[in-house]
mmCIF file of C-alpha atoms in Angstrom:
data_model
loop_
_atom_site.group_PDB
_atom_site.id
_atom_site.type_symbol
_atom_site.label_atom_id
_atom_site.label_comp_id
_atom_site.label_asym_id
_atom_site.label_seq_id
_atom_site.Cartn_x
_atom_site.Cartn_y
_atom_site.Cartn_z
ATOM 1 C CA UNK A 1 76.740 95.897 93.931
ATOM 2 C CA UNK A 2 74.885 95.086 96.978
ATOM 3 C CA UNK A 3 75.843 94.411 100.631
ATOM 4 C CA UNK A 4 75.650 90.629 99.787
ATOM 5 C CA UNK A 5 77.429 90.685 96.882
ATOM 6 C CA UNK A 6 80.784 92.728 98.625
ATOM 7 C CA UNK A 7 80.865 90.059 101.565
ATOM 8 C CA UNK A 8 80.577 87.173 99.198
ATOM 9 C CA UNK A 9 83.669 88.362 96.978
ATOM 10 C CA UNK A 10 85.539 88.915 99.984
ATOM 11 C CA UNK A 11 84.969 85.489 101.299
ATOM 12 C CA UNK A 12 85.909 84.098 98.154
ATOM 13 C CA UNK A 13 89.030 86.377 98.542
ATOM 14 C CA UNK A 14 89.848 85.363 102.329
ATOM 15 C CA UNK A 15 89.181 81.851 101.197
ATOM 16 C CA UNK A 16 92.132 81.637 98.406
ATOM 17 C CA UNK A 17 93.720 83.682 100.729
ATOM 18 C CA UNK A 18 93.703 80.657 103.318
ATOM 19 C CA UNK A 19 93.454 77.215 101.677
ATOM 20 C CA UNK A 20 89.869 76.774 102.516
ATOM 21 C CA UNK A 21 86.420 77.394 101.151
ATOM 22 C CA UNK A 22 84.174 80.721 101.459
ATOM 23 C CA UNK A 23 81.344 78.574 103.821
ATOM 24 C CA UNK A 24 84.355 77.578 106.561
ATOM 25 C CA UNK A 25 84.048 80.992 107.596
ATOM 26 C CA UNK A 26 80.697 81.281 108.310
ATOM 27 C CA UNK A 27 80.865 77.719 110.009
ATOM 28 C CA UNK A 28 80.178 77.740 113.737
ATOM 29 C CA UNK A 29 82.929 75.413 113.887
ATOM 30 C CA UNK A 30 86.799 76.586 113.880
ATOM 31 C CA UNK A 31 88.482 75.064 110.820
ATOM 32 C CA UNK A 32 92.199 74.541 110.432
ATOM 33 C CA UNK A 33 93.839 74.152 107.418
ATOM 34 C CA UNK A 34 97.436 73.738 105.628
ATOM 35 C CA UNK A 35 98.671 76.907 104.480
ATOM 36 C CA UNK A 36 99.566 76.933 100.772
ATOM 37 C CA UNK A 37 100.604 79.085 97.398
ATOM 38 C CA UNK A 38 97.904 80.757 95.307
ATOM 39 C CA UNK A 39 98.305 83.115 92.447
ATOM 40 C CA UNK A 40 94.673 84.084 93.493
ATOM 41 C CA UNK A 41 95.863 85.272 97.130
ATOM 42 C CA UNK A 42 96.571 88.862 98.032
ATOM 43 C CA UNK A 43 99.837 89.640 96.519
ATOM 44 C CA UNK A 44 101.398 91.052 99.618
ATOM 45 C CA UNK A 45 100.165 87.896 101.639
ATOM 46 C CA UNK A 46 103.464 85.987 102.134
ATOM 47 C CA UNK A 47 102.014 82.409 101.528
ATOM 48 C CA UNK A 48 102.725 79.743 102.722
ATOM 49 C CA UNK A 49 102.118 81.247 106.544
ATOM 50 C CA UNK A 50 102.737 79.061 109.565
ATOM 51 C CA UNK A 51 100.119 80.452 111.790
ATOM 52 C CA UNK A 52 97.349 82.834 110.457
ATOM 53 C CA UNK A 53 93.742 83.380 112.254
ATOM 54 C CA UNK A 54 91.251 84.565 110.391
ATOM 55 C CA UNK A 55 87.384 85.838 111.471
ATOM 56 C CA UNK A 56 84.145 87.251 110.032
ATOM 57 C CA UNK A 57 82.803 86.634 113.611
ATOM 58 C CA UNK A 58 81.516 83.359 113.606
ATOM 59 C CA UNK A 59 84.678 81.065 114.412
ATOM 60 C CA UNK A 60 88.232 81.167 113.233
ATOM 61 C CA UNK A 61 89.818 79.763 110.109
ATOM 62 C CA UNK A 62 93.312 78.805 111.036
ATOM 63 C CA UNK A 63 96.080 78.256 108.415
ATOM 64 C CA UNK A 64 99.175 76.616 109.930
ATOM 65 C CA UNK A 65 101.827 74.514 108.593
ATOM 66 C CA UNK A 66 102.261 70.798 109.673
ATOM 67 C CA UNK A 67 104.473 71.703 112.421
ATOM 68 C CA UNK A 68 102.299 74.035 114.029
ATOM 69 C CA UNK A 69 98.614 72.415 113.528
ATOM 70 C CA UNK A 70 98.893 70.848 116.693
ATOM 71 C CA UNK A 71 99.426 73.927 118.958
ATOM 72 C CA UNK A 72 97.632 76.123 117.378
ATOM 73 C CA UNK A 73 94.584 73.911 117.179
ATOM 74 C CA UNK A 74 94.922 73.507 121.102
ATOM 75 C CA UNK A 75 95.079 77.606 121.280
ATOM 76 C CA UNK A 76 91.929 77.944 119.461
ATOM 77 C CA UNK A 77 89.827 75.679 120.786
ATOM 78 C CA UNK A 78 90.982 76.957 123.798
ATOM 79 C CA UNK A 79 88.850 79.945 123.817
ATOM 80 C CA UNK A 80 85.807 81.806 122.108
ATOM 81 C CA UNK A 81 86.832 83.044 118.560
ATOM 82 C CA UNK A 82 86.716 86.665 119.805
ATOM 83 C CA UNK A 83 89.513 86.274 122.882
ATOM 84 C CA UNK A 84 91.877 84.616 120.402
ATOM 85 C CA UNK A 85 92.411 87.854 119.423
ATOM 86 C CA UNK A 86 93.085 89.519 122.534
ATOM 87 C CA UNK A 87 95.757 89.135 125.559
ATOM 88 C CA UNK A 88 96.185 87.959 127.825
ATOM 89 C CA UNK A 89 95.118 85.347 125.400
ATOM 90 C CA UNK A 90 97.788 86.169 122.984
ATOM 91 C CA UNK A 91 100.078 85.511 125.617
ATOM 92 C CA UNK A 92 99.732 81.699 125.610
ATOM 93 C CA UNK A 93 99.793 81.664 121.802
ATOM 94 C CA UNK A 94 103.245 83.009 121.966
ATOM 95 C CA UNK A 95 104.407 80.582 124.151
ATOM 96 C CA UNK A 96 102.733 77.726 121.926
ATOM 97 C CA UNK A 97 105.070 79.142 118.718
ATOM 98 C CA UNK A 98 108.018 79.559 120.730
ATOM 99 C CA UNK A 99 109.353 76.290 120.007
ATOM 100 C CA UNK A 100 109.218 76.803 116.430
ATOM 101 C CA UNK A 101 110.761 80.264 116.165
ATOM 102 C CA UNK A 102 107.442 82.117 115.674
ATOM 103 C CA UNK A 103 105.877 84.860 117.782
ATOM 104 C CA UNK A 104 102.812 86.700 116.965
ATOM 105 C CA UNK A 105 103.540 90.205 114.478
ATOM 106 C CA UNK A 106 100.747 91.399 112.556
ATOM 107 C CA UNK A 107 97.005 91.956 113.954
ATOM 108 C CA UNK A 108 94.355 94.406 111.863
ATOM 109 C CA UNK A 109 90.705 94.690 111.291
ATOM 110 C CA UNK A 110 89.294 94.901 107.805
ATOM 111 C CA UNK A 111 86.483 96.935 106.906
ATOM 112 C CA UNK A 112 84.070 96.506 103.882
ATOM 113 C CA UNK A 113 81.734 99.614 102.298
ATOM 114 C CA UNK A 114 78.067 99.546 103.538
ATOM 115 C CA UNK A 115 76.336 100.698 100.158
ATOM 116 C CA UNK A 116 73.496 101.999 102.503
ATOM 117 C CA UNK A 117 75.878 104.545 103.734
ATOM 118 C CA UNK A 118 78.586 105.179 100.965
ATOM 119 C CA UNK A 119 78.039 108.385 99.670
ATOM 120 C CA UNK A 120 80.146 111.640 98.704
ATOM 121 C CA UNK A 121 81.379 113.636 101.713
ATOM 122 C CA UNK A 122 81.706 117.063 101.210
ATOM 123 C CA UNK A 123 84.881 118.778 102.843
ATOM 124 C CA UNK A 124 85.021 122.289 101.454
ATOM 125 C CA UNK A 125 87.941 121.440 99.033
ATOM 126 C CA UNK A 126 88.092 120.354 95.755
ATOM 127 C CA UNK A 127 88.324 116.943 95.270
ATOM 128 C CA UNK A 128 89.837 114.955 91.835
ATOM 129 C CA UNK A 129 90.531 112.097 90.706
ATOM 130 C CA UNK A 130 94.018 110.578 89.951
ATOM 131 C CA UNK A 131 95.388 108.425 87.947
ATOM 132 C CA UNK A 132 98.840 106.418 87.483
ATOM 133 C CA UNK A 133 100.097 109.581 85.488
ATOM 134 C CA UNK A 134 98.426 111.950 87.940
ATOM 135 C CA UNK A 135 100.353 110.645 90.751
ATOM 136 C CA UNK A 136 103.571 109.332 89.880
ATOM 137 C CA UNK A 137 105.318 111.805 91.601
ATOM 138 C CA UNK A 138 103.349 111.548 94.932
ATOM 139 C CA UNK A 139 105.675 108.388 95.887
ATOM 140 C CA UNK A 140 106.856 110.392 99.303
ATOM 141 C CA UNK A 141 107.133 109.847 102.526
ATOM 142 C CA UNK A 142 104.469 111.795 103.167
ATOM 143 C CA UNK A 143 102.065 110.048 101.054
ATOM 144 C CA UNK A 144 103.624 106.569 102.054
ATOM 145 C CA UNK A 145 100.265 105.330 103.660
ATOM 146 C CA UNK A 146 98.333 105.978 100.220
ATOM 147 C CA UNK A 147 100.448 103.721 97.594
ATOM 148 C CA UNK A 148 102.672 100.418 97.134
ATOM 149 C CA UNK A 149 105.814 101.741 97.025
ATOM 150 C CA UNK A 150 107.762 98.010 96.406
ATOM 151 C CA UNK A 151 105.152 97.617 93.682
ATOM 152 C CA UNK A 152 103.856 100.619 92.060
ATOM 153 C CA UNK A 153 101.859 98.647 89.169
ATOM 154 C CA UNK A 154 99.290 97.869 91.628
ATOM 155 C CA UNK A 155 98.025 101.551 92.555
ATOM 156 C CA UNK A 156 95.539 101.781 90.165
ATOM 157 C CA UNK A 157 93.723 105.078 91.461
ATOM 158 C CA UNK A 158 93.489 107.740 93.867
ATOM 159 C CA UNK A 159 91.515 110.800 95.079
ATOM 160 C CA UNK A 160 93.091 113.868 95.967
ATOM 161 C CA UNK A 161 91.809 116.862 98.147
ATOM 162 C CA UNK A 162 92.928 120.319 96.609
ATOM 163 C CA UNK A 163 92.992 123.784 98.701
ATOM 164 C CA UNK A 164 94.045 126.668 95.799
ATOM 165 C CA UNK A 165 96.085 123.804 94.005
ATOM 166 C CA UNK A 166 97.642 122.416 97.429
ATOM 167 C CA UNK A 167 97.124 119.054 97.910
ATOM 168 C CA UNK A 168 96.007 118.792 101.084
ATOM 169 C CA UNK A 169 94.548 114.701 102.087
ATOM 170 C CA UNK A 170 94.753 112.050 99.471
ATOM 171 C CA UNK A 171 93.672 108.221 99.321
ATOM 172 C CA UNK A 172 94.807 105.931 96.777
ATOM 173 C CA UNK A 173 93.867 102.535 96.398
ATOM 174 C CA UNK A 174 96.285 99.247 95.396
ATOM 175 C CA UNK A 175 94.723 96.047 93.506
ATOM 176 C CA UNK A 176 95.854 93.551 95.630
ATOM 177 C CA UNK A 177 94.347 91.043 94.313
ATOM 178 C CA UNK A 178 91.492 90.017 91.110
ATOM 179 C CA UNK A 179 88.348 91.798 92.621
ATOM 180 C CA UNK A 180 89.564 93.394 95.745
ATOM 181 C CA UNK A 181 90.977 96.915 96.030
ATOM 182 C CA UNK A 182 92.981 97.989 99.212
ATOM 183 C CA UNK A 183 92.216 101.600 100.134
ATOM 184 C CA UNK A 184 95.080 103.678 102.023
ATOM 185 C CA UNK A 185 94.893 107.909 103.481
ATOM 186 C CA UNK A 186 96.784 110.194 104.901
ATOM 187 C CA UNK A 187 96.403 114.431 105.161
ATOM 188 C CA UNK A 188 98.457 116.830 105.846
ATOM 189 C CA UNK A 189 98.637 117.656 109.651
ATOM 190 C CA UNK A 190 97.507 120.883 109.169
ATOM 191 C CA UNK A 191 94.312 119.942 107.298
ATOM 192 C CA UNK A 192 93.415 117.295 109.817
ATOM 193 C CA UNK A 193 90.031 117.081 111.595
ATOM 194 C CA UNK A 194 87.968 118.854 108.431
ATOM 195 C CA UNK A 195 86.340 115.767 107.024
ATOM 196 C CA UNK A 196 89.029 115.302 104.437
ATOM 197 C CA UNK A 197 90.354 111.823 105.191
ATOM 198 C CA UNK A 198 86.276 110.701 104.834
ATOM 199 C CA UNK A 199 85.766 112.869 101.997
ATOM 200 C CA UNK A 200 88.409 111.182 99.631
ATOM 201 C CA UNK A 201 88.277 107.802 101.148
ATOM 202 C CA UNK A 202 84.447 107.408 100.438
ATOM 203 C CA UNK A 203 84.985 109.484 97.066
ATOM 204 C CA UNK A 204 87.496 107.025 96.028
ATOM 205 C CA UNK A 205 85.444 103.992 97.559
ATOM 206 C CA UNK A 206 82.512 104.694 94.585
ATOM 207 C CA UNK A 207 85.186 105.167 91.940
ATOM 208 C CA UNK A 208 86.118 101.731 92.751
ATOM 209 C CA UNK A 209 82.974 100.496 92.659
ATOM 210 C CA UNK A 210 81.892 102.073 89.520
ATOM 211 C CA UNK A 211 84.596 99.838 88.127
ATOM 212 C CA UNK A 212 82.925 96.376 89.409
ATOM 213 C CA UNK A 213 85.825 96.193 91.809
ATOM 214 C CA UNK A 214 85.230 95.720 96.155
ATOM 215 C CA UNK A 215 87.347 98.527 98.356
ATOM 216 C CA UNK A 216 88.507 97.212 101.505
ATOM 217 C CA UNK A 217 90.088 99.174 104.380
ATOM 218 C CA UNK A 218 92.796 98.102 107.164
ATOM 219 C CA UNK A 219 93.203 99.726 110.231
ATOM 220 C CA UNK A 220 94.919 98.327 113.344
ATOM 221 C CA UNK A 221 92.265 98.368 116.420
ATOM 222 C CA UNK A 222 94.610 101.037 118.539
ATOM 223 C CA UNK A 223 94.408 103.532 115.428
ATOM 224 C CA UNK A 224 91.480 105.332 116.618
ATOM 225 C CA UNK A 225 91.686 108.076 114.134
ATOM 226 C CA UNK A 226 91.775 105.474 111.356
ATOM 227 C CA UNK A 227 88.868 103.382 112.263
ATOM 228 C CA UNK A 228 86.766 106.389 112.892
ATOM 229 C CA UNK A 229 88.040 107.502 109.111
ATOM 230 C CA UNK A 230 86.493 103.950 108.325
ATOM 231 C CA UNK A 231 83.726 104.015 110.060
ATOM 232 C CA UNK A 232 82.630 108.067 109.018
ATOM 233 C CA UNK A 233 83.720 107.270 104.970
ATOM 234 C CA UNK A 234 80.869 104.436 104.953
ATOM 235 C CA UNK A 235 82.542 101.305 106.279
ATOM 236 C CA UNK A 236 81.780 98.926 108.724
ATOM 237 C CA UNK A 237 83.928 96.088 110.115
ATOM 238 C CA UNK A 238 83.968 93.046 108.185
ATOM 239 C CA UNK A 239 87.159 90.102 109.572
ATOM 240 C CA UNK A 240 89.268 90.417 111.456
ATOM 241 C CA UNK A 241 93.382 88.623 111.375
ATOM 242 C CA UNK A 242 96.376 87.969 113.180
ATOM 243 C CA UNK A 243 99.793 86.896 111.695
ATOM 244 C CA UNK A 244 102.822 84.957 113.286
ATOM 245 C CA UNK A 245 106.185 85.475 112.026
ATOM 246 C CA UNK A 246 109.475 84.289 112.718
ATOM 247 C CA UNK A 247 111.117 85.888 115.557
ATOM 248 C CA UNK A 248 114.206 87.278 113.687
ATOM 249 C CA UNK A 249 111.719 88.837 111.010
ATOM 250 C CA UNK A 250 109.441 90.527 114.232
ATOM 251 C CA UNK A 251 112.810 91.782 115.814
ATOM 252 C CA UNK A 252 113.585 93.561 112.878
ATOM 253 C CA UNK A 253 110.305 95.848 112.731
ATOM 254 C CA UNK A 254 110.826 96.831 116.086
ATOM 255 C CA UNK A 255 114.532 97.393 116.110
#
C-alpha cells in the first residue's frame, strides 16, 4: 500500500465520518455540513455531532446540526483553519455554543504510517504477536490504553514486548471502522525510554498492513511522549479534530 493509497482510505473514512465527500477536505474552501448517522462511521464516533472540525491542513470540514450552522460557520470563517484549533481562539467558540448547551471537549491529532519509514524497531526484547485468545486476559488497567474495553470484539490484534516471559510494553490495535485500524500503547514504567513503545507500535503497524487494513494513531498535542512514540514508530501527522459536547457530558470527565 502506498503513501497515496493510506491518505485516500482515510479521506474516504473522515468523509463518512462527517457527511461530506473525500475532495471537501482537500478544498481550499471551509465546508460545513449537517451531521448525520452512518453505519460506515467510526464506531466510537457518537453521530449525529453538533459541532465537529475536522482538518488535513487545507481548510476545515465542519459538521454541525441546524441549530449550530450559523455560529459555527461565523467561528470558522473567522480565522485561518490552523487557529481554529488553538486559544485564545477556542475561547470565542465556546462562547458561540454556550447558548446551546455545548462547550468544546475533545481535541487530538491523527497520525497515518509513512511506508518510507515503517520498518521493524529493534528494542532488545522479544517481541510476539497476539491474538484475541492471546490477550484476553490483558483487559487491565494497566493495559487500558491498548484495547476497547466497552467493546472487546473490535481488538483484533496486538504486539507484545517480552523480557524472560514478562510482558513488558504492548500495543494493540481496535477496528474501528471497515478499513481503518486504531493503534493504542502503553509500557510498563520501568521499561520506559528503551525503544519499546516504537518497537511494538511499528511492529504491529506492518501486521496491519499485511492484512490490507490502514493503522492510524491518536495522540493529544500536549502528550509529548506519545507523539514522539508516533513520530519514532514511522508516523507522521495526517488531520487533525476538535469535538463539542454538551456541558453536563464535559462536566462529568472532569469531575
Amino acid at each position: 500500500m502506498t503513501n497515496k493509497e493510506i491518505l485516500e482510505i482515510a479521506l474516504q473514512q473522515s468523509a463518512y465520518d462527517c457527511n461530506c465527500t473525500a475532495a471537501d477536505f482537500l478544498s481550499e474552501q471551509n465546508v460545513v455540513t449537517i451531521s448525520k448517522a452512518n453505519a460506515k462511521a467510526r464506531k466510537y464516533v457518537p453521530l449525529p455531532l453538533e459541532c465537529d472540525l475536522v482538518s488535513y491542513g487545507n481548510n476545515i470540514v465542519a459538521q454541525v446540526s441546524e441549530r449550530t450552522k450559523s455560529a459555527v460557520s461565523e467561528y470558522i470563517n473567522k480565522f485561518d483553519a490552523y487557529h481554529c484549533f488553538e486559544t485564545p481562539q477556542i475561547n470565542m467558540l465556546n462562547d458561540l455554543l454556550a447558548p446551546f448547551d455545548l462547550k468544546v471537549c475533545f481535541m487530538a491529532e491523527y497520525f497515518l504510517p509513512d511506508v518510507t519509514k515503517l520498518k521493524e524497531l529493534d528494542c532488545g526484547y522479544e517481541l510476539r504477536v497476539l491474538y484475541k485468545e492471546d490477550f484476553a486476559d490483558l483487559y487491565t488497567e494497566q493495559w487500558s490504553n491498548c484495547f476497547t474495553f466497552d467493546d472487546r470484539e473490535r481488538d483484533v490484534l496486538a504486539v507484545g514486548a517480552y523480557d524472560n516471559g514478562k510482558l513488558t510494553g504492548l500495543a494493540g490495535c481496535s477496528a474501528d471502522c471497515e478499513m481503518m485500524v486504531q493503534i493504542g500503547v502503553d509500557v510498563l514504567p520501568a521499561y520506559r525510554r528503551k525503544g519499546i513503545a516504537s518497537a511494538v507500535t511499528s511492529k504491529l503497524a506492518l501486521e496491519v498492513l499485511a492484512l490490507g487494513k490502514v493503522p492510524f494513531y491518536c495522540a493529544a498535542w500536549s502528550n509529548i511522549r506519545s507523539v514522539r512514540n508516533a513520530v519514532k514508530s514511522g508516523f507522521r501527522p495526517a488531520w487533525v479534530e476538535l469535538t463539542a459536547r454538551e456541558c453536563a457530558f464535559v462536566q462529568k470527565l472532569i469531575t
